[in-house]
Amino acid sequence: MARKKKDERPDGAPSRGTGFEEAPQAPFVADDTEKPGFGAANRLRLTLGPGGRVVIPAALREAMQVEEGDALLAWLEDGELHVLSPRVGARQAQAMMKGLLGSGLADDLIKDRRHEAEVESRG
């Protein structure tokens, strides 16, 4: 039995597919009780396209604070693909350091650095 090619319509004519055009989706709502974006409620089904391409839906791009052309960080962990925007990654690092150093110490370090910069700019 001959299998229908993925790019054919039921009548056998070639499909003019929509490429990577997005269908409207519900807004992405991160659950703040755990890591943002984690949990079954926040999972979306994506399709692997030609050349291994995956389109990140607009709602996720907005939550990640990225736009077309932005650089992204990606890594594999236990078979899972993780994608992170540098902006969100920097915020996570700041929060981690604030937790390690305590808010008072972090604020004191920032205050000291600003004072040093001001003294240097005066000459």
mmCIF file of N, CA and C in Angstrom:
data_model
loop_
_atom_site.group_PDB
_atom_site.id
_atom_site.type_symbol
_atom_site.label_atom_id
_atom_site.label_comp_id
_atom_site.label_asym_id
_atom_site.label_seq_id
_atom_site.Cartn_x
_atom_site.Cartn_y
_atom_site.Cartn_z
ATOM 1 N N MET A 1 0.847 -1.182 0.000
ATOM 2 C CA MET A 1 0.000 0.000 0.000
ATOM 3 C C MET A 1 0.887 1.237 0.000
ATOM 4 N N ALA A 2 0.651 2.155 -0.931
ATOM 5 C CA ALA A 2 1.446 3.373 -1.030
ATOM 6 C C ALA A 2 1.029 4.339 0.069
ATOM 7 N N ARG A 3 2.043 4.915 0.711
ATOM 8 C CA ARG A 3 1.758 5.894 1.764
ATOM 9 C C ARG A 3 1.682 7.283 1.153
ATOM 10 N N LYS A 4 0.792 8.076 1.671
ATOM 11 C CA LYS A 4 0.644 9.451 1.213
ATOM 12 C C LYS A 4 1.819 10.266 1.744
ATOM 13 N N LYS A 5 2.407 11.064 0.886
ATOM 14 C CA LYS A 5 3.491 11.936 1.313
ATOM 15 C C LYS A 5 2.918 13.024 2.208
ATOM 16 N N LYS A 6 3.754 13.501 3.132
ATOM 17 C CA LYS A 6 3.304 14.540 4.059
ATOM 18 C C LYS A 6 2.924 15.827 3.341
ATOM 19 N N ASP A 7 3.539 16.079 2.158
ATOM 20 C CA ASP A 7 3.275 17.339 1.479
ATOM 21 C C ASP A 7 2.226 17.211 0.382
ATOM 22 N N GLU A 8 1.376 16.182 0.455
ATOM 23 C CA GLU A 8 0.303 16.022 -0.512
ATOM 24 C C GLU A 8 -1.044 16.203 0.163
ATOM 25 N N ARG A 9 -1.968 16.782 -0.583
ATOM 26 C CA ARG A 9 -3.342 16.896 -0.108
ATOM 27 C C ARG A 9 -4.037 15.565 -0.349
ATOM 28 N N PRO A 10 -5.210 15.346 0.238
ATOM 29 C CA PRO A 10 -5.923 14.084 0.031
ATOM 30 C C PRO A 10 -6.192 13.780 -1.437
ATOM 31 N N ASP A 11 -6.345 14.829 -2.280
ATOM 32 C CA ASP A 11 -6.605 14.585 -3.694
ATOM 33 C C ASP A 11 -5.334 14.301 -4.487
ATOM 34 N N GLY A 12 -4.174 14.237 -3.814
ATOM 35 C CA GLY A 12 -2.909 13.916 -4.458
ATOM 36 C C GLY A 12 -2.139 15.127 -4.951
ATOM 37 N N ALA A 13 -2.750 16.313 -4.928
ATOM 38 C CA ALA A 13 -2.062 17.518 -5.383
ATOM 39 C C ALA A 13 -1.066 17.966 -4.319
ATOM 40 N N PRO A 14 0.024 18.636 -4.729
ATOM 41 C CA PRO A 14 0.992 19.120 -3.733
ATOM 42 C C PRO A 14 0.348 20.120 -2.786
ATOM 43 N N SER A 15 0.738 20.062 -1.531
ATOM 44 C CA SER A 15 0.218 20.978 -0.522
ATOM 45 C C SER A 15 0.987 22.286 -0.584
ATOM 46 N N ARG A 16 0.318 23.356 -0.321
ATOM 47 C CA ARG A 16 0.982 24.658 -0.285
ATOM 48 C C ARG A 16 1.198 25.078 1.158
ATOM 49 N N GLY A 17 1.335 24.199 2.094
ATOM 50 C CA GLY A 17 1.486 24.420 3.527
ATOM 51 C C GLY A 17 1.719 25.860 3.958
ATOM 52 N N THR A 18 1.561 26.105 5.201
ATOM 53 C CA THR A 18 1.730 27.449 5.736
ATOM 54 C C THR A 18 3.118 27.650 6.305
ATOM 55 N N GLY A 19 4.019 26.682 6.110
ATOM 56 C CA GLY A 19 5.378 26.845 6.624
ATOM 57 C C GLY A 19 5.373 26.910 8.133
ATOM 58 N N PHE A 20 5.994 27.963 8.655
ATOM 59 C CA PHE A 20 6.092 28.104 10.098
ATOM 60 C C PHE A 20 5.104 29.125 10.645
ATOM 61 N N GLU A 21 4.048 29.385 9.902
ATOM 62 C CA GLU A 21 3.035 30.324 10.349
ATOM 63 C C GLU A 21 2.368 29.783 11.609
ATOM 64 N N GLU A 22 2.120 30.665 12.565
ATOM 65 C CA GLU A 22 1.558 30.238 13.842
ATOM 66 C C GLU A 22 0.040 30.327 13.856
ATOM 67 N N ALA A 23 -0.574 29.346 14.491
ATOM 68 C CA ALA A 23 -2.007 29.408 14.753
ATOM 69 C C ALA A 23 -2.198 30.155 16.072
ATOM 70 N N PRO A 24 -3.315 30.863 16.250
ATOM 71 C CA PRO A 24 -3.549 31.568 17.519
ATOM 72 C C PRO A 24 -3.511 30.593 18.688
ATOM 73 N N GLN A 25 -2.898 31.020 19.769
ATOM 74 C CA GLN A 25 -2.786 30.177 20.957
ATOM 75 C C GLN A 25 -3.205 30.960 22.189
ATOM 76 N N ALA A 26 -3.545 30.213 23.209
ATOM 77 C CA ALA A 26 -3.891 30.835 24.486
ATOM 78 C C ALA A 26 -2.639 31.471 25.074
ATOM 79 N N PRO A 27 -2.772 32.543 25.854
ATOM 80 C CA PRO A 27 -1.605 33.169 26.464
ATOM 81 C C PRO A 27 -0.888 32.201 27.397
ATOM 82 N N PHE A 28 0.423 32.359 27.480
ATOM 83 C CA PHE A 28 1.250 31.538 28.353
ATOM 84 C C PHE A 28 1.154 32.105 29.759
ATOM 85 N N VAL A 29 0.775 31.291 30.721
ATOM 86 C CA VAL A 29 0.648 31.736 32.108
ATOM 87 C C VAL A 29 1.604 30.913 32.951
ATOM 88 N N ALA A 30 2.622 31.569 33.465
ATOM 89 C CA ALA A 30 3.610 30.872 34.286
ATOM 90 C C ALA A 30 3.070 30.689 35.694
ATOM 91 N N ASP A 31 3.263 29.509 36.240
ATOM 92 C CA ASP A 31 2.866 29.205 37.608
ATOM 93 C C ASP A 31 3.990 29.673 38.525
ATOM 94 N N ASP A 32 3.741 30.704 39.319
ATOM 95 C CA ASP A 32 4.779 31.272 40.171
ATOM 96 C C ASP A 32 5.067 30.445 41.420
ATOM 97 N N THR A 33 4.327 29.352 41.651
ATOM 98 C CA THR A 33 4.569 28.562 42.849
ATOM 99 C C THR A 33 5.860 27.766 42.726
ATOM 100 N N GLU A 34 6.267 27.435 41.506
ATOM 101 C CA GLU A 34 7.526 26.735 41.268
ATOM 102 C C GLU A 34 8.326 27.552 40.284
ATOM 103 N N LYS A 35 9.211 26.901 39.548
ATOM 104 C CA LYS A 35 9.945 27.603 38.511
ATOM 105 C C LYS A 35 8.953 28.071 37.456
ATOM 106 N N PRO A 36 9.059 29.319 36.998
ATOM 107 C CA PRO A 36 8.130 29.799 35.973
ATOM 108 C C PRO A 36 8.163 28.916 34.733
ATOM 109 N N GLY A 37 6.985 28.587 34.237
ATOM 110 C CA GLY A 37 6.887 27.814 33.012
ATOM 111 C C GLY A 37 6.902 26.320 33.191
ATOM 112 N N PHE A 38 7.152 25.843 34.379
ATOM 113 C CA PHE A 38 7.195 24.408 34.601
ATOM 114 C C PHE A 38 5.804 23.893 34.936
ATOM 115 N N GLY A 39 5.610 22.618 34.817
ATOM 116 C CA GLY A 39 4.334 22.012 35.142
ATOM 117 C C GLY A 39 3.559 21.652 33.896
ATOM 118 N N ALA A 40 2.705 20.655 34.020
ATOM 119 C CA ALA A 40 1.948 20.144 32.876
ATOM 120 C C ALA A 40 1.056 21.209 32.257
ATOM 121 N N ALA A 41 0.538 22.128 33.046
ATOM 122 C CA ALA A 41 -0.369 23.150 32.525
ATOM 123 C C ALA A 41 0.332 24.103 31.562
ATOM 124 N N ASN A 42 1.650 24.222 31.665
ATOM 125 C CA ASN A 42 2.402 25.162 30.839
ATOM 126 C C ASN A 42 3.104 24.502 29.658
ATOM 127 N N ARG A 43 2.787 23.261 29.352
ATOM 128 C CA ARG A 43 3.451 22.573 28.247
ATOM 129 C C ARG A 43 2.660 22.758 26.965
ATOM 130 N N LEU A 44 3.373 23.027 25.912
ATOM 131 C CA LEU A 44 2.773 23.202 24.602
ATOM 132 C C LEU A 44 3.338 22.164 23.650
ATOM 133 N N ARG A 45 2.546 21.718 22.714
ATOM 134 C CA ARG A 45 3.019 20.779 21.699
ATOM 135 C C ARG A 45 3.616 21.594 20.559
ATOM 136 N N LEU A 46 4.885 21.320 20.229
ATOM 137 C CA LEU A 46 5.563 21.958 19.122
ATOM 138 C C LEU A 46 5.866 20.899 18.079
ATOM 139 N N THR A 47 6.065 21.324 16.851
ATOM 140 C CA THR A 47 6.353 20.394 15.765
ATOM 141 C C THR A 47 7.751 20.658 15.233
ATOM 142 N N LEU A 48 8.506 19.589 15.052
ATOM 143 C CA LEU A 48 9.831 19.688 14.478
ATOM 144 C C LEU A 48 9.684 19.842 12.974
ATOM 145 N N GLY A 49 10.176 20.952 12.447
ATOM 146 C CA GLY A 49 10.026 21.241 11.031
ATOM 147 C C GLY A 49 11.263 20.871 10.241
ATOM 148 N N PRO A 50 11.292 21.267 8.972
ATOM 149 C CA PRO A 50 12.435 20.968 8.102
ATOM 150 C C PRO A 50 13.739 21.484 8.706
ATOM 151 N N GLY A 51 14.784 20.708 8.571
ATOM 152 C CA GLY A 51 16.089 21.124 9.086
ATOM 153 C C GLY A 51 16.159 21.144 10.596
ATOM 154 N N GLY A 52 15.218 20.499 11.283
ATOM 155 C CA GLY A 52 15.230 20.473 12.747
ATOM 156 C C GLY A 52 14.733 21.754 13.380
ATOM 157 N N ARG A 53 14.035 22.576 12.649
ATOM 158 C CA ARG A 53 13.564 23.856 13.179
ATOM 159 C C ARG A 53 12.337 23.673 14.060
ATOM 160 N N VAL A 54 12.300 24.454 15.126
ATOM 161 C CA VAL A 54 11.144 24.496 16.020
ATOM 162 C C VAL A 54 10.755 25.954 16.172
ATOM 163 N N VAL A 55 9.490 26.247 15.969
ATOM 164 C CA VAL A 55 8.993 27.612 16.155
ATOM 165 C C VAL A 55 8.598 27.777 17.612
ATOM 166 N N ILE A 56 9.108 28.823 18.247
ATOM 167 C CA ILE A 56 8.719 29.138 19.624
ATOM 168 C C ILE A 56 7.477 30.017 19.518
ATOM 169 N N PRO A 57 6.333 29.562 20.030
ATOM 170 C CA PRO A 57 5.095 30.344 19.913
ATOM 171 C C PRO A 57 5.241 31.742 20.513
ATOM 172 N N ALA A 58 4.477 32.669 19.972
ATOM 173 C CA ALA A 58 4.559 34.072 20.378
ATOM 174 C C ALA A 58 4.388 34.261 21.880
ATOM 175 N N ALA A 59 3.465 33.519 22.491
ATOM 176 C CA ALA A 59 3.230 33.670 23.928
ATOM 177 C C ALA A 59 4.479 33.286 24.729
ATOM 178 N N LEU A 60 5.186 32.244 24.287
ATOM 179 C CA LEU A 60 6.418 31.849 24.976
ATOM 180 C C LEU A 60 7.522 32.868 24.728
ATOM 181 N N ARG A 61 7.617 33.377 23.487
ATOM 182 C CA ARG A 61 8.645 34.389 23.195
ATOM 183 C C ARG A 61 8.434 35.620 24.058
ATOM 184 N N GLU A 62 7.176 35.981 24.254
ATOM 185 C CA GLU A 62 6.878 37.140 25.098
ATOM 186 C C GLU A 62 7.292 36.868 26.547
ATOM 187 N N ALA A 63 6.975 35.686 27.045
ATOM 188 C CA ALA A 63 7.345 35.333 28.421
ATOM 189 C C ALA A 63 8.858 35.271 28.587
ATOM 190 N N MET A 64 9.573 34.849 27.516
ATOM 191 C CA MET A 64 11.034 34.766 27.553
ATOM 192 C C MET A 64 11.686 36.122 27.315
ATOM 193 N N GLN A 65 10.897 37.104 26.913
ATOM 194 C CA GLN A 65 11.365 38.454 26.596
ATOM 195 C C GLN A 65 12.383 38.436 25.455
ATOM 196 N N VAL A 66 12.038 37.718 24.370
ATOM 197 C CA VAL A 66 12.911 37.670 23.200
ATOM 198 C C VAL A 66 12.137 38.092 21.965
ATOM 199 N N GLU A 67 12.880 38.560 20.989
ATOM 200 C CA GLU A 67 12.318 38.954 19.712
ATOM 201 C C GLU A 67 13.145 38.317 18.607
ATOM 202 N N GLU A 68 12.645 38.379 17.396
ATOM 203 C CA GLU A 68 13.362 37.828 16.253
ATOM 204 C C GLU A 68 14.768 38.412 16.184
ATOM 205 N N GLY A 69 15.748 37.547 16.021
ATOM 206 C CA GLY A 69 17.142 37.974 15.912
ATOM 207 C C GLY A 69 17.902 37.955 17.229
ATOM 208 N N ASP A 70 17.208 37.819 18.378
ATOM 209 C CA ASP A 70 17.885 37.761 19.673
ATOM 210 C C ASP A 70 18.655 36.452 19.809
ATOM 211 N N ALA A 71 19.766 36.508 20.518
ATOM 212 C CA ALA A 71 20.539 35.304 20.819
ATOM 213 C C ALA A 71 19.857 34.548 21.958
ATOM 214 N N LEU A 72 19.927 33.238 21.915
ATOM 215 C CA LEU A 72 19.366 32.396 22.968
ATOM 216 C C LEU A 72 20.436 31.433 23.453
ATOM 217 N N LEU A 73 20.342 31.024 24.694
ATOM 218 C CA LEU A 73 21.216 29.996 25.251
ATOM 219 C C LEU A 73 20.439 28.689 25.271
ATOM 220 N N ALA A 74 21.075 27.586 24.881
ATOM 221 C CA ALA A 74 20.386 26.299 24.858
ATOM 222 C C ALA A 74 21.317 25.218 25.367
ATOM 223 N N TRP A 75 20.754 24.229 26.076
ATOM 224 C CA TRP A 75 21.525 23.093 26.552
ATOM 225 C C TRP A 75 20.595 21.915 26.777
ATOM 226 N N LEU A 76 21.202 20.745 26.814
ATOM 227 C CA LEU A 76 20.455 19.518 27.106
ATOM 228 C C LEU A 76 20.716 19.112 28.538
ATOM 229 N N GLU A 77 19.672 18.706 29.213
ATOM 230 C CA GLU A 77 19.796 18.236 30.598
ATOM 231 C C GLU A 77 18.840 17.072 30.767
ATOM 232 N N ASP A 78 19.388 15.898 31.012
ATOM 233 C CA ASP A 78 18.583 14.680 31.169
ATOM 234 C C ASP A 78 17.623 14.484 29.997
ATOM 235 N N GLY A 79 18.114 14.723 28.776
ATOM 236 C CA GLY A 79 17.303 14.521 27.588
ATOM 237 C C GLY A 79 16.304 15.623 27.294
ATOM 238 N N GLU A 80 16.304 16.672 28.079
ATOM 239 C CA GLU A 80 15.384 17.790 27.867
ATOM 240 C C GLU A 80 16.150 18.965 27.273
ATOM 241 N N LEU A 81 15.541 19.609 26.295
ATOM 242 C CA LEU A 81 16.125 20.795 25.699
ATOM 243 C C LEU A 81 15.676 22.009 26.498
ATOM 244 N N HIS A 82 16.619 22.777 26.961
ATOM 245 C CA HIS A 82 16.330 24.011 27.694
ATOM 246 C C HIS A 82 16.766 25.186 26.832
ATOM 247 N N VAL A 83 15.926 26.200 26.723
ATOM 248 C CA VAL A 83 16.233 27.402 25.958
ATOM 249 C C VAL A 83 15.998 28.590 26.883
ATOM 250 N N LEU A 84 16.994 29.471 26.959
ATOM 251 C CA LEU A 84 16.944 30.579 27.907
ATOM 252 C C LEU A 84 17.374 31.853 27.210
ATOM 253 N N SER A 85 16.653 32.932 27.462
ATOM 254 C CA SER A 85 17.081 34.225 26.940
ATOM 255 C C SER A 85 18.126 34.793 27.906
ATOM 256 N N PRO A 86 19.141 35.466 27.374
ATOM 257 C CA PRO A 86 20.158 36.047 28.254
ATOM 258 C C PRO A 86 19.569 37.010 29.285
ATOM 259 N N ARG A 87 18.521 37.756 28.888
ATOM 260 C CA ARG A 87 17.907 38.721 29.810
ATOM 261 C C ARG A 87 17.305 38.005 31.021
ATOM 262 N N VAL A 88 16.560 36.928 30.768
ATOM 263 C CA VAL A 88 15.952 36.170 31.857
ATOM 264 C C VAL A 88 17.039 35.445 32.649
ATOM 265 N N GLY A 89 18.057 34.936 31.963
ATOM 266 C CA GLY A 89 19.170 34.278 32.649
ATOM 267 C C GLY A 89 19.894 35.225 33.600
ATOM 268 N N ALA A 90 20.090 36.465 33.171
ATOM 269 C CA ALA A 90 20.745 37.459 34.036
ATOM 270 C C ALA A 90 19.898 37.736 35.271
ATOM 271 N N ARG A 91 18.569 37.826 35.072
ATOM 272 C CA ARG A 91 17.691 38.043 36.228
ATOM 273 C C ARG A 91 17.743 36.874 37.200
ATOM 274 N N GLN A 92 17.804 35.650 36.646
ATOM 275 C CA GLN A 92 17.897 34.468 37.505
ATOM 276 C C GLN A 92 19.210 34.478 38.286
ATOM 277 N N ALA A 93 20.301 34.856 37.616
ATOM 278 C CA ALA A 93 21.604 34.913 38.296
ATOM 279 C C ALA A 93 21.595 35.973 39.394
ATOM 280 N N GLN A 94 20.981 37.115 39.104
ATOM 281 C CA GLN A 94 20.893 38.167 40.119
ATOM 282 C C GLN A 94 20.093 37.698 41.324
ATOM 283 N N ALA A 95 18.993 37.023 41.077
ATOM 284 C CA ALA A 95 18.172 36.518 42.178
ATOM 285 C C ALA A 95 18.933 35.480 42.984
ATOM 286 N N MET A 96 19.692 34.619 42.283
ATOM 287 C CA MET A 96 20.472 33.596 42.974
ATOM 288 C C MET A 96 21.540 34.248 43.866
ATOM 289 N N MET A 97 22.224 35.240 43.321
ATOM 290 C CA MET A 97 23.267 35.915 44.098
ATOM 291 C C MET A 97 22.660 36.685 45.268
ATOM 292 N N LYS A 98 21.523 37.294 45.034
ATOM 293 C CA LYS A 98 20.867 38.029 46.117
ATOM 294 C C LYS A 98 20.487 37.064 47.239
ATOM 295 N N GLY A 99 20.041 35.854 46.861
ATOM 296 C CA GLY A 99 19.704 34.845 47.855
ATOM 297 C C GLY A 99 20.932 34.365 48.617
ATOM 298 N N LEU A 100 22.056 34.242 47.916
ATOM 299 C CA LEU A 100 23.288 33.792 48.569
ATOM 300 C C LEU A 100 23.913 34.871 49.438
ATOM 301 N N LEU A 101 23.884 36.099 48.936
ATOM 302 C CA LEU A 101 24.545 37.193 49.645
ATOM 303 C C LEU A 101 23.632 37.903 50.638
ATOM 304 N N GLY A 102 22.351 37.740 50.476
ATOM 305 C CA GLY A 102 21.413 38.503 51.295
ATOM 306 C C GLY A 102 21.181 39.846 50.646
ATOM 307 N N SER A 103 20.005 40.348 50.767
ATOM 308 C CA SER A 103 19.667 41.588 50.065
ATOM 309 C C SER A 103 20.485 42.772 50.564
ATOM 310 N N GLY A 104 20.793 42.825 51.826
ATOM 311 C CA GLY A 104 21.553 43.949 52.364
ATOM 312 C C GLY A 104 22.955 44.002 51.806
ATOM 313 N N LEU A 105 23.632 42.866 51.740
ATOM 314 C CA LEU A 105 24.996 42.828 51.229
ATOM 315 C C LEU A 105 25.041 43.178 49.749
ATOM 316 N N ALA A 106 24.106 42.651 48.975
ATOM 317 C CA ALA A 106 24.067 42.958 47.539
ATOM 318 C C ALA A 106 23.842 44.447 47.321
ATOM 319 N N ASP A 107 22.919 45.032 48.077
ATOM 320 C CA ASP A 107 22.654 46.465 47.944
ATOM 321 C C ASP A 107 23.878 47.282 48.345
ATOM 322 N N ASP A 108 24.602 46.841 49.394
ATOM 323 C CA ASP A 108 25.828 47.533 49.821
ATOM 324 C C ASP A 108 26.900 47.466 48.738
ATOM 325 N N LEU A 109 27.059 46.298 48.090
ATOM 326 C CA LEU A 109 28.040 46.165 47.020
ATOM 327 C C LEU A 109 27.710 47.084 45.855
ATOM 328 N N ILE A 110 26.444 47.144 45.480
ATOM 329 C CA ILE A 110 26.027 48.028 44.385
ATOM 330 C C ILE A 110 26.292 49.481 44.750
ATOM 331 N N LYS A 111 25.971 49.846 45.971
ATOM 332 C CA LYS A 111 26.193 51.220 46.434
ATOM 333 C C LYS A 111 27.681 51.563 46.387
ATOM 334 N N ASP A 112 28.529 50.629 46.835
ATOM 335 C CA ASP A 112 29.975 50.846 46.810
ATOM 336 C C ASP A 112 30.483 51.000 45.382
ATOM 337 N N ARG A 113 30.027 50.166 44.471
ATOM 338 C CA ARG A 113 30.471 50.240 43.072
ATOM 339 C C ARG A 113 30.046 51.558 42.440
ATOM 340 N N ARG A 114 28.858 52.009 42.737
ATOM 341 C CA ARG A 114 28.392 53.288 42.184
ATOM 342 C C ARG A 114 29.225 54.449 42.725
ATOM 343 N N HIS A 115 29.564 54.373 44.014
ATOM 344 C CA HIS A 115 30.387 55.416 44.629
ATOM 345 C C HIS A 115 31.777 55.426 43.990
ATOM 346 N N GLU A 116 32.366 54.235 43.791
ATOM 347 C CA GLU A 116 33.689 54.140 43.146
ATOM 348 C C GLU A 116 33.649 54.708 41.734
ATOM 349 N N ALA A 117 32.599 54.397 40.982
ATOM 350 C CA ALA A 117 32.465 54.895 39.622
ATOM 351 C C ALA A 117 32.344 56.419 39.610
ATOM 352 N N GLU A 118 31.607 56.950 40.580
ATOM 353 C CA GLU A 118 31.438 58.407 40.679
ATOM 354 C C GLU A 118 32.766 59.081 40.993
ATOM 355 N N VAL A 119 33.544 58.522 41.914
ATOM 356 C CA VAL A 119 34.866 59.079 42.273
ATOM 357 C C VAL A 119 35.791 59.033 41.069
ATOM 358 N N GLU A 120 35.777 57.910 40.312
ATOM 359 C CA GLU A 120 36.640 57.789 39.130
ATOM 360 C C GLU A 120 36.250 58.783 38.058
ATOM 361 N N SER A 121 34.972 59.039 37.883
ATOM 362 C CA SER A 121 34.526 59.954 36.826
ATOM 363 C C SER A 121 34.892 61.398 37.142
ATOM 364 N N ARG A 122 35.053 61.731 38.413
ATOM 365 C CA ARG A 122 35.466 63.098 38.804
ATOM 366 C C ARG A 122 36.944 63.322 38.548
ATOM 367 N N GLY A 123 37.688 62.219 38.495
ATOM 368 C CA GLY A 123 39.113 62.331 38.175
ATOM 369 C C GLY A 123 39.907 62.283 39.378
#
